[in-house]
Amino acid sequence: MSRSTHFSTAITRRPSASITSGLRAVDTGTPDLALMQADHDAYIATLKATGATVVELPPLEAFPDSVFVEDTALCLADGAVIMRPGAPSRLGEAAEMAPHLRALYTWVVEISGKNSFIEGGDILVTETEILVGRSARTNAEGIAELKHLVAPWGHKVREVLTPPGVLHFKTDCSLLDAETILSTKRLSASGCFVGYTVIDVPDGEEAAANTIRFNDLVLMPAGFPKTRDTLATAGFQVREIGNSECSKLDGGMSCLSLRFTPS
Ligand code: GLY
C-alpha cells in the first residue's frame, strides 16, 4: 500500500452558515448551506466506507472558508506542518487546526516567517517528492520554509507553478496512485509531471481534475461523465460526490479533508 494514497485518518470540518461569505474568484451564486451539508455528509460517509477514522470538527463561524481544511496543514507520515494561508481571511484557520494535529501526531512544526505564505491546496505529495505550486496564495518564502522543515524527514520539495488564474495547484491535478496523476491539459503541458503517468482530464471537464485517492476509492465531483468513465476504464473505483456548492467557492474534493496516518 502506498503511503501517498492510503491513510488511517481524515480530518474534516462542518461548513458554517458564514460559508455564504466565502472567498471566490467569480460570483456564480450564493452557496446553499443545506445542500452543502448534505454533500459533506456523503463525502464523510465515503471516507468512512474505506475503513478510515474521520474526525468531524464543528463549524467555525468566524472563518467562512474553514470547511476547506486542507489549506491549514500538510500531513505527512512523519509529522504535520501547520501552514500560513496566503488569504488574510484564512490565516487564523491554521491556529484552529493545530491542536487537533498535536493530539494525533508526535511531531508538529509550523510555517512561521511573517513573509511566508503557503496553503495546502498548492501541495501535491507523491511517493517520491512534494510538489508545491507557487500561486497567489503560496510564495517562494513559504515554499523555502517548508523545504527546510521537511528535509529532516527525508522529503524532497520541488517548486512548480500553479497555472495563472487557477486558485491552487491541486485545483488542476490529483494523485491517483503512486505513479499516476490526473491533470488538466493546461497543467500537464507545463512539463511538471515528467516521469509520472498522466491521465489528462477530457476537454470541458477541467473542474474534475481535483479528486482524491483515499484508500481503495477515488472521490470525484459529480457531473463529469467523461472523466468518470476514463478513471473507471483505467481501473479506479470511483465515487461521485456532489460539489455544486463548494465549487461556487472554488473548492473541491481535496479541499474538504486532511488525510494521513499519524506517526
Ligand atoms: N474559497 C476557498 C478559498 O478561496 O480559499
PDB file of C-alpha atoms and ligand atoms in Angstrom:
ATOM      1  CA  MET A   1       0.000   0.000   0.000  1.00  0.00           C
ATOM      2  CA  SER A   2       1.254   3.456  -0.889  1.00  0.00           C
ATOM      3  CA  ARG A   3       1.685   5.965   1.914  1.00  0.00           C
ATOM      4  CA  SER A   4       0.647   8.711  -0.507  1.00  0.00           C
ATOM      5  CA  THR A   5      -2.772   7.172  -1.221  1.00  0.00           C
ATOM      6  CA  HIS A   6      -3.614   5.015   1.807  1.00  0.00           C
ATOM      7  CA  PHE A   7      -4.478   6.591   5.144  1.00  0.00           C
ATOM      8  CA  SER A   8      -5.950   5.635   8.504  1.00  0.00           C
ATOM      9  CA  THR A   9      -7.414   9.035   9.335  1.00  0.00           C
ATOM     10  CA  ALA A  10      -9.054  12.125   7.873  1.00  0.00           C
ATOM     11  CA  ILE A  11      -9.957  15.436   9.495  1.00  0.00           C
ATOM     12  CA  THR A  12     -12.951  17.384   8.219  1.00  0.00           C
ATOM     13  CA  ARG A  13     -14.836  20.450   9.447  1.00  0.00           C
ATOM     14  CA  ARG A  14     -18.568  21.054   9.098  1.00  0.00           C
ATOM     15  CA  PRO A  15     -19.453  24.028   6.870  1.00  0.00           C
ATOM     16  CA  SER A  16     -20.601  27.097   8.783  1.00  0.00           C
ATOM     17  CA  ALA A  17     -23.548  29.376   7.987  1.00  0.00           C
ATOM     18  CA  SER A  18     -20.942  32.046   7.180  1.00  0.00           C
ATOM     19  CA  ILE A  19     -19.917  29.973   4.139  1.00  0.00           C
ATOM     20  CA  THR A  20     -22.055  32.380   2.103  1.00  0.00           C
ATOM     21  CA  SER A  21     -19.237  34.915   2.657  1.00  0.00           C
ATOM     22  CA  GLY A  22     -16.545  32.503   1.488  1.00  0.00           C
ATOM     23  CA  LEU A  23     -13.894  33.628  -0.972  1.00  0.00           C
ATOM     24  CA  ARG A  24     -14.493  33.079  -4.676  1.00  0.00           C
ATOM     25  CA  ALA A  25     -12.803  34.209  -7.886  1.00  0.00           C
ATOM     26  CA  VAL A  26     -16.102  34.742  -9.705  1.00  0.00           C
ATOM     27  CA  ASP A  27     -19.547  35.066  -8.135  1.00  0.00           C
ATOM     28  CA  THR A  28     -21.675  32.261  -9.548  1.00  0.00           C
ATOM     29  CA  GLY A  29     -24.343  32.401  -6.848  1.00  0.00           C
ATOM     30  CA  THR A  30     -24.792  32.021  -3.107  1.00  0.00           C
ATOM     31  CA  PRO A  31     -23.903  28.553  -1.792  1.00  0.00           C
ATOM     32  CA  ASP A  32     -26.875  26.617  -0.404  1.00  0.00           C
ATOM     33  CA  LEU A  33     -25.816  25.575   3.097  1.00  0.00           C
ATOM     34  CA  ALA A  34     -28.284  22.676   3.402  1.00  0.00           C
ATOM     35  CA  LEU A  35     -27.142  21.166   0.107  1.00  0.00           C
ATOM     36  CA  MET A  36     -23.504  21.708   1.010  1.00  0.00           C
ATOM     37  CA  GLN A  37     -24.065  19.919   4.327  1.00  0.00           C
ATOM     38  CA  ALA A  38     -25.759  17.003   2.558  1.00  0.00           C
ATOM     39  CA  ASP A  39     -22.841  16.694   0.123  1.00  0.00           C
ATOM     40  CA  HIS A  40     -20.419  16.971   3.051  1.00  0.00           C
ATOM     41  CA  ASP A  41     -22.236  14.122   4.806  1.00  0.00           C
ATOM     42  CA  ALA A  42     -21.888  11.975   1.689  1.00  0.00           C
ATOM     43  CA  TYR A  43     -18.187  12.852   1.469  1.00  0.00           C
ATOM     44  CA  ILE A  44     -17.587  11.811   5.087  1.00  0.00           C
ATOM     45  CA  ALA A  45     -19.596   8.607   4.684  1.00  0.00           C
ATOM     46  CA  THR A  46     -17.479   7.692   1.659  1.00  0.00           C
ATOM     47  CA  LEU A  47     -14.224   8.287   3.534  1.00  0.00           C
ATOM     48  CA  LYS A  48     -15.519   6.128   6.392  1.00  0.00           C
ATOM     49  CA  ALA A  49     -16.581   3.377   3.989  1.00  0.00           C
ATOM     50  CA  THR A  50     -12.892   2.750   3.289  1.00  0.00           C
ATOM     51  CA  GLY A  51     -12.356   1.839   6.944  1.00  0.00           C
ATOM     52  CA  ALA A  52     -10.751   5.134   7.955  1.00  0.00           C
ATOM     53  CA  THR A  53     -11.420   7.149  11.100  1.00  0.00           C
ATOM     54  CA  VAL A  54     -12.901  10.544  10.240  1.00  0.00           C
ATOM     55  CA  VAL A  55     -12.601  13.398  12.736  1.00  0.00           C
ATOM     56  CA  GLU A  56     -15.538  15.782  12.252  1.00  0.00           C
ATOM     57  CA  LEU A  57     -14.751  19.214  13.679  1.00  0.00           C
ATOM     58  CA  PRO A  58     -17.535  21.723  14.428  1.00  0.00           C
ATOM     59  CA  PRO A  59     -18.221  24.737  12.193  1.00  0.00           C
ATOM     60  CA  LEU A  60     -16.184  27.916  12.699  1.00  0.00           C
ATOM     61  CA  GLU A  61     -18.454  30.876  12.014  1.00  0.00           C
ATOM     62  CA  ALA A  62     -15.564  33.344  12.222  1.00  0.00           C
ATOM     63  CA  PHE A  63     -13.885  31.666   9.258  1.00  0.00           C
ATOM     64  CA  PRO A  64     -16.229  31.346   6.250  1.00  0.00           C
ATOM     65  CA  ASP A  65     -13.812  29.141   4.282  1.00  0.00           C
ATOM     66  CA  SER A  66     -12.904  26.860   7.178  1.00  0.00           C
ATOM     67  CA  VAL A  67     -14.692  23.836   5.678  1.00  0.00           C
ATOM     68  CA  PHE A  68     -11.690  23.735   3.324  1.00  0.00           C
ATOM     69  CA  VAL A  69      -9.383  22.258   5.976  1.00  0.00           C
ATOM     70  CA  GLU A  70      -6.735  21.074   3.550  1.00  0.00           C
ATOM     71  CA  ASP A  71      -5.267  24.552   3.333  1.00  0.00           C
ATOM     72  CA  THR A  72      -4.370  24.641   7.025  1.00  0.00           C
ATOM     73  CA  ALA A  73      -1.752  21.873   7.191  1.00  0.00           C
ATOM     74  CA  LEU A  74       0.426  19.386   5.364  1.00  0.00           C
ATOM     75  CA  CYS A  75       0.114  15.945   6.915  1.00  0.00           C
ATOM     76  CA  LEU A  76       2.979  13.537   6.235  1.00  0.00           C
ATOM     77  CA  ALA A  77       3.823  10.118   7.614  1.00  0.00           C
ATOM     78  CA  ASP A  78       6.493  11.584   9.880  1.00  0.00           C
ATOM     79  CA  GLY A  79       4.721  14.668  11.160  1.00  0.00           C
ATOM     80  CA  ALA A  80       2.471  17.594  10.299  1.00  0.00           C
ATOM     81  CA  VAL A  81       3.342  21.090   9.134  1.00  0.00           C
ATOM     82  CA  ILE A  82       0.944  23.904  10.033  1.00  0.00           C
ATOM     83  CA  MET A  83       0.539  26.222   7.047  1.00  0.00           C
ATOM     84  CA  ARG A  84       0.305  30.028   6.790  1.00  0.00           C
ATOM     85  CA  PRO A  85      -2.597  30.645   4.399  1.00  0.00           C
ATOM     86  CA  GLY A  86      -1.991  33.491   1.959  1.00  0.00           C
ATOM     87  CA  ALA A  87      -5.593  34.694   2.086  1.00  0.00           C
ATOM     88  CA  PRO A  88      -5.753  37.137   5.041  1.00  0.00           C
ATOM     89  CA  SER A  89      -9.271  35.988   5.985  1.00  0.00           C
ATOM     90  CA  ARG A  90      -7.984  32.402   6.253  1.00  0.00           C
ATOM     91  CA  LEU A  91      -4.753  32.950   8.214  1.00  0.00           C
ATOM     92  CA  GLY A  92      -6.409  32.207  11.578  1.00  0.00           C
ATOM     93  CA  GLU A  93      -7.725  28.840  10.391  1.00  0.00           C
ATOM     94  CA  ALA A  94      -4.283  27.297  10.817  1.00  0.00           C
ATOM     95  CA  ALA A  95      -4.166  28.005  14.562  1.00  0.00           C
ATOM     96  CA  GLU A  96      -7.632  26.457  14.892  1.00  0.00           C
ATOM     97  CA  MET A  97      -6.367  23.227  13.322  1.00  0.00           C
ATOM     98  CA  ALA A  98      -3.022  22.990  15.168  1.00  0.00           C
ATOM     99  CA  PRO A  99      -4.300  21.491  18.469  1.00  0.00           C
ATOM    100  CA  HIS A 100      -6.149  18.731  16.648  1.00  0.00           C
ATOM    101  CA  LEU A 101      -2.975  17.704  14.840  1.00  0.00           C
ATOM    102  CA  ARG A 102      -0.905  17.963  18.022  1.00  0.00           C
ATOM    103  CA  ALA A 103      -3.339  15.485  19.612  1.00  0.00           C
ATOM    104  CA  LEU A 104      -2.696  12.963  16.839  1.00  0.00           C
ATOM    105  CA  TYR A 105       0.950  13.453  15.842  1.00  0.00           C
ATOM    106  CA  THR A 106       4.207  13.236  17.771  1.00  0.00           C
ATOM    107  CA  TRP A 107       5.792  15.891  15.554  1.00  0.00           C
ATOM    108  CA  VAL A 108       4.041  19.093  14.539  1.00  0.00           C
ATOM    109  CA  VAL A 109       6.014  22.032  13.141  1.00  0.00           C
ATOM    110  CA  GLU A 110       4.843  25.378  11.781  1.00  0.00           C
ATOM    111  CA  ILE A 111       5.495  27.740   8.899  1.00  0.00           C
ATOM    112  CA  SER A 112       6.222  30.879  10.910  1.00  0.00           C
ATOM    113  CA  GLY A 113       8.010  33.527   8.827  1.00  0.00           C
ATOM    114  CA  LYS A 114       5.961  36.699   8.661  1.00  0.00           C
ATOM    115  CA  ASN A 115       6.542  36.887   4.899  1.00  0.00           C
ATOM    116  CA  SER A 116       5.990  33.157   4.336  1.00  0.00           C
ATOM    117  CA  PHE A 117       2.654  32.089   2.899  1.00  0.00           C
ATOM    118  CA  ILE A 118       1.624  28.619   1.822  1.00  0.00           C
ATOM    119  CA  GLU A 119      -1.690  26.771   1.549  1.00  0.00           C
ATOM    120  CA  GLY A 120      -2.168  23.005   1.488  1.00  0.00           C
ATOM    121  CA  GLY A 121      -4.149  23.194  -1.743  1.00  0.00           C
ATOM    122  CA  ASP A 122      -0.924  24.069  -3.533  1.00  0.00           C
ATOM    123  CA  ILE A 123       0.835  20.911  -2.319  1.00  0.00           C
ATOM    124  CA  LEU A 124       0.763  17.528  -4.052  1.00  0.00           C
ATOM    125  CA  VAL A 125       2.514  14.741  -2.157  1.00  0.00           C
ATOM    126  CA  THR A 126       3.594  11.790  -4.275  1.00  0.00           C
ATOM    127  CA  GLU A 127       5.510   8.684  -3.302  1.00  0.00           C
ATOM    128  CA  THR A 128       8.847  10.301  -4.130  1.00  0.00           C
ATOM    129  CA  GLU A 129       8.501  14.061  -3.737  1.00  0.00           C
ATOM    130  CA  ILE A 130       6.425  17.011  -2.612  1.00  0.00           C
ATOM    131  CA  LEU A 131       5.385  19.325  -5.440  1.00  0.00           C
ATOM    132  CA  VAL A 132       4.429  22.848  -4.390  1.00  0.00           C
ATOM    133  CA  GLY A 133       2.825  25.253  -6.822  1.00  0.00           C
ATOM    134  CA  ARG A 134       3.675  28.895  -6.412  1.00  0.00           C
ATOM    135  CA  SER A 135       0.382  30.776  -6.619  1.00  0.00           C
ATOM    136  CA  ALA A 136      -1.440  33.885  -5.453  1.00  0.00           C
ATOM    137  CA  ARG A 137      -1.646  32.130  -2.033  1.00  0.00           C
ATOM    138  CA  THR A 138       1.745  30.382  -1.850  1.00  0.00           C
ATOM    139  CA  ASN A 139       5.022  32.270  -2.212  1.00  0.00           C
ATOM    140  CA  ALA A 140       8.706  31.440  -2.538  1.00  0.00           C
ATOM    141  CA  GLU A 141       9.357  32.183   1.140  1.00  0.00           C
ATOM    142  CA  GLY A 142       6.655  29.742   2.217  1.00  0.00           C
ATOM    143  CA  ILE A 143       7.998  27.045  -0.070  1.00  0.00           C
ATOM    144  CA  ALA A 144      11.581  27.596   1.145  1.00  0.00           C
ATOM    145  CA  GLU A 145      10.459  27.294   4.758  1.00  0.00           C
ATOM    146  CA  LEU A 146       8.530  24.103   4.020  1.00  0.00           C
ATOM    147  CA  LYS A 147      11.603  22.652   2.319  1.00  0.00           C
ATOM    148  CA  HIS A 148      13.676  23.350   5.408  1.00  0.00           C
ATOM    149  CA  LEU A 149      11.082  21.882   7.795  1.00  0.00           C
ATOM    150  CA  VAL A 150      10.548  18.581   5.969  1.00  0.00           C
ATOM    151  CA  ALA A 151      14.172  17.910   4.982  1.00  0.00           C
ATOM    152  CA  PRO A 152      14.917  16.127   8.309  1.00  0.00           C
ATOM    153  CA  TRP A 153      12.043  13.742   7.498  1.00  0.00           C
ATOM    154  CA  GLY A 154      13.719  12.874   4.185  1.00  0.00           C
ATOM    155  CA  HIS A 155      11.271  14.695   1.910  1.00  0.00           C
ATOM    156  CA  LYS A 156      12.301  16.437  -1.296  1.00  0.00           C
ATOM    157  CA  VAL A 157      10.331  19.576  -2.190  1.00  0.00           C
ATOM    158  CA  ARG A 158      10.063  20.687  -5.818  1.00  0.00           C
ATOM    159  CA  GLU A 159       8.701  24.137  -6.633  1.00  0.00           C
ATOM    160  CA  VAL A 160       6.363  24.253  -9.615  1.00  0.00           C
ATOM    161  CA  LEU A 161       3.857  26.814 -10.886  1.00  0.00           C
ATOM    162  CA  THR A 162       0.115  26.861 -10.329  1.00  0.00           C
ATOM    163  CA  PRO A 163      -1.391  27.967 -13.683  1.00  0.00           C
ATOM    164  CA  PRO A 164      -2.267  31.696 -13.763  1.00  0.00           C
ATOM    165  CA  GLY A 165      -5.835  32.349 -12.690  1.00  0.00           C
ATOM    166  CA  VAL A 166      -6.133  28.935 -11.005  1.00  0.00           C
ATOM    167  CA  LEU A 167      -6.656  29.047  -7.229  1.00  0.00           C
ATOM    168  CA  HIS A 168      -4.430  26.162  -6.172  1.00  0.00           C
ATOM    169  CA  PHE A 169      -2.034  23.686  -7.809  1.00  0.00           C
ATOM    170  CA  LYS A 170      -4.362  20.826  -6.871  1.00  0.00           C
ATOM    171  CA  THR A 171      -7.341  22.624  -8.387  1.00  0.00           C
ATOM    172  CA  ASP A 172      -5.831  21.206 -11.578  1.00  0.00           C
ATOM    173  CA  CYS A 173      -4.423  17.816 -10.556  1.00  0.00           C
ATOM    174  CA  SER A 174      -4.610  14.858  -8.196  1.00  0.00           C
ATOM    175  CA  LEU A 175      -2.595  11.765  -7.358  1.00  0.00           C
ATOM    176  CA  LEU A 176      -4.403   8.560  -8.391  1.00  0.00           C
ATOM    177  CA  ASP A 177      -1.766   6.027  -7.385  1.00  0.00           C
ATOM    178  CA  ALA A 178       1.963   6.013  -6.682  1.00  0.00           C
ATOM    179  CA  GLU A 179       2.820   6.730 -10.339  1.00  0.00           C
ATOM    180  CA  THR A 180      -0.321   8.229 -11.848  1.00  0.00           C
ATOM    181  CA  ILE A 181      -1.572  11.810 -11.838  1.00  0.00           C
ATOM    182  CA  LEU A 182      -4.897  13.139 -13.138  1.00  0.00           C
ATOM    183  CA  SER A 183      -4.301  16.595 -14.592  1.00  0.00           C
ATOM    184  CA  THR A 184      -5.772  19.307 -16.733  1.00  0.00           C
ATOM    185  CA  LYS A 185      -4.013  19.626 -20.043  1.00  0.00           C
ATOM    186  CA  ARG A 186      -3.024  23.213 -19.236  1.00  0.00           C
ATOM    187  CA  LEU A 187      -1.073  21.963 -16.210  1.00  0.00           C
ATOM    188  CA  SER A 188       0.419  18.773 -17.646  1.00  0.00           C
ATOM    189  CA  ALA A 189       1.566  20.810 -20.686  1.00  0.00           C
ATOM    190  CA  SER A 190       3.871  22.740 -18.342  1.00  0.00           C
ATOM    191  CA  GLY A 191       6.003  19.589 -18.087  1.00  0.00           C
ATOM    192  CA  CYS A 192       5.871  19.429 -14.302  1.00  0.00           C
ATOM    193  CA  PHE A 193       4.801  15.752 -14.291  1.00  0.00           C
ATOM    194  CA  VAL A 194       7.615  14.292 -16.397  1.00  0.00           C
ATOM    195  CA  GLY A 195       8.345  10.801 -15.058  1.00  0.00           C
ATOM    196  CA  TYR A 196       4.753  10.191 -13.952  1.00  0.00           C
ATOM    197  CA  THR A 197       1.947   8.553 -15.888  1.00  0.00           C
ATOM    198  CA  VAL A 198      -0.505  11.378 -16.610  1.00  0.00           C
ATOM    199  CA  ILE A 199      -4.197  10.988 -17.345  1.00  0.00           C
ATOM    200  CA  ASP A 200      -5.470  14.218 -18.861  1.00  0.00           C
ATOM    201  CA  VAL A 201      -8.951  15.357 -17.890  1.00  0.00           C
ATOM    202  CA  PRO A 202     -11.165  15.344 -21.007  1.00  0.00           C
ATOM    203  CA  ASP A 203     -11.707  18.758 -22.603  1.00  0.00           C
ATOM    204  CA  GLY A 204     -14.535  20.695 -20.998  1.00  0.00           C
ATOM    205  CA  GLU A 205     -14.275  18.795 -17.705  1.00  0.00           C
ATOM    206  CA  GLU A 206     -11.310  20.662 -16.200  1.00  0.00           C
ATOM    207  CA  ALA A 207     -13.232  21.094 -12.942  1.00  0.00           C
ATOM    208  CA  ALA A 208     -12.989  17.319 -12.436  1.00  0.00           C
ATOM    209  CA  ALA A 209      -9.201  17.381 -12.005  1.00  0.00           C
ATOM    210  CA  ASN A 210      -9.446  17.833  -8.247  1.00  0.00           C
ATOM    211  CA  THR A 211     -10.172  14.344  -6.935  1.00  0.00           C
ATOM    212  CA  ILE A 212      -8.769  12.401  -4.011  1.00  0.00           C
ATOM    213  CA  ARG A 213      -7.434   8.884  -3.949  1.00  0.00           C
ATOM    214  CA  PHE A 214      -8.366   7.719  -0.451  1.00  0.00           C
ATOM    215  CA  ASN A 215      -7.527   4.093   0.238  1.00  0.00           C
ATOM    216  CA  ASP A 216      -9.231   1.993  -2.442  1.00  0.00           C
ATOM    217  CA  LEU A 217     -11.522   4.761  -3.715  1.00  0.00           C
ATOM    218  CA  VAL A 218     -11.219   7.824  -5.909  1.00  0.00           C
ATOM    219  CA  LEU A 219     -13.673  10.532  -4.819  1.00  0.00           C
ATOM    220  CA  MET A 220     -14.524  12.902  -7.654  1.00  0.00           C
ATOM    221  CA  PRO A 221     -17.065  15.690  -8.138  1.00  0.00           C
ATOM    222  CA  ALA A 222     -20.358  14.538  -9.669  1.00  0.00           C
ATOM    223  CA  GLY A 223     -21.307  15.738 -13.121  1.00  0.00           C
ATOM    224  CA  PHE A 224     -18.242  14.876 -15.184  1.00  0.00           C
ATOM    225  CA  PRO A 225     -19.148  11.642 -17.009  1.00  0.00           C
ATOM    226  CA  LYS A 226     -16.185  11.607 -19.404  1.00  0.00           C
ATOM    227  CA  THR A 227     -13.708  11.853 -16.546  1.00  0.00           C
ATOM    228  CA  ARG A 228     -15.641   9.279 -14.504  1.00  0.00           C
ATOM    229  CA  ASP A 229     -15.575   6.816 -17.398  1.00  0.00           C
ATOM    230  CA  THR A 230     -11.895   7.500 -18.111  1.00  0.00           C
ATOM    231  CA  LEU A 231     -10.982   6.725 -14.496  1.00  0.00           C
ATOM    232  CA  ALA A 232     -13.193   3.638 -14.342  1.00  0.00           C
ATOM    233  CA  THR A 233     -11.701   2.308 -17.570  1.00  0.00           C
ATOM    234  CA  ALA A 234      -8.233   2.846 -16.089  1.00  0.00           C
ATOM    235  CA  GLY A 235      -9.260   0.561 -13.217  1.00  0.00           C
ATOM    236  CA  PHE A 236     -10.044   3.027 -10.446  1.00  0.00           C
ATOM    237  CA  GLN A 237     -13.044   2.578  -8.106  1.00  0.00           C
ATOM    238  CA  VAL A 238     -14.783   5.923  -8.484  1.00  0.00           C
ATOM    239  CA  ARG A 239     -17.305   7.520  -6.154  1.00  0.00           C
ATOM    240  CA  GLU A 240     -19.062  10.715  -7.286  1.00  0.00           C
ATOM    241  CA  ILE A 241     -19.813  13.337  -4.636  1.00  0.00           C
ATOM    242  CA  GLY A 242     -21.976  16.414  -5.171  1.00  0.00           C
ATOM    243  CA  ASN A 243     -19.759  19.500  -5.334  1.00  0.00           C
ATOM    244  CA  SER A 244     -22.060  22.150  -6.794  1.00  0.00           C
ATOM    245  CA  GLU A 245     -21.976  24.336  -3.663  1.00  0.00           C
ATOM    246  CA  CYS A 246     -18.282  24.040  -2.821  1.00  0.00           C
ATOM    247  CA  SER A 247     -17.427  24.754  -6.451  1.00  0.00           C
ATOM    248  CA  LYS A 248     -19.098  28.176  -6.084  1.00  0.00           C
ATOM    249  CA  LEU A 249     -16.233  28.867  -3.677  1.00  0.00           C
ATOM    250  CA  ASP A 250     -13.571  27.264  -5.885  1.00  0.00           C
ATOM    251  CA  GLY A 251     -13.454  24.251  -3.559  1.00  0.00           C
ATOM    252  CA  GLY A 252     -13.294  20.566  -4.388  1.00  0.00           C
ATOM    253  CA  MET A 253     -12.653  17.070  -3.113  1.00  0.00           C
ATOM    254  CA  SER A 254      -9.144  17.589  -1.764  1.00  0.00           C
ATOM    255  CA  CYS A 255     -10.015  20.855  -0.010  1.00  0.00           C
ATOM    256  CA  LEU A 256     -12.507  19.143   2.317  1.00  0.00           C
ATOM    257  CA  SER A 257     -10.114  16.937   4.293  1.00  0.00           C
ATOM    258  CA  LEU A 258      -6.670  16.363   5.717  1.00  0.00           C
ATOM    259  CA  ARG A 259      -5.693  12.749   5.021  1.00  0.00           C
ATOM    260  CA  PHE A 260      -2.940  10.942   6.892  1.00  0.00           C
ATOM    261  CA  THR A 261      -1.713   8.108   9.044  1.00  0.00           C
ATOM    262  CA  PRO A 262      -0.402   9.706  12.232  1.00  0.00           C
ATOM    263  CA  SER A 263       3.124   8.846  13.353  1.00  0.00           C
TER     264      SER A 263
HETATM  265  N1  GLY B   1     -12.960  29.678  -1.125  1.00  0.00           N
HETATM  266  C1  GLY B   1     -11.777  28.957  -0.915  1.00  0.00           C
HETATM  267  C2  GLY B   1     -10.608  29.822  -0.978  1.00  0.00           C
HETATM  268  O1  GLY B   1     -10.609  30.774  -1.736  1.00  0.00           O
HETATM  269  O2  GLY B   1      -9.632  29.617  -0.296  1.00  0.00           O
END
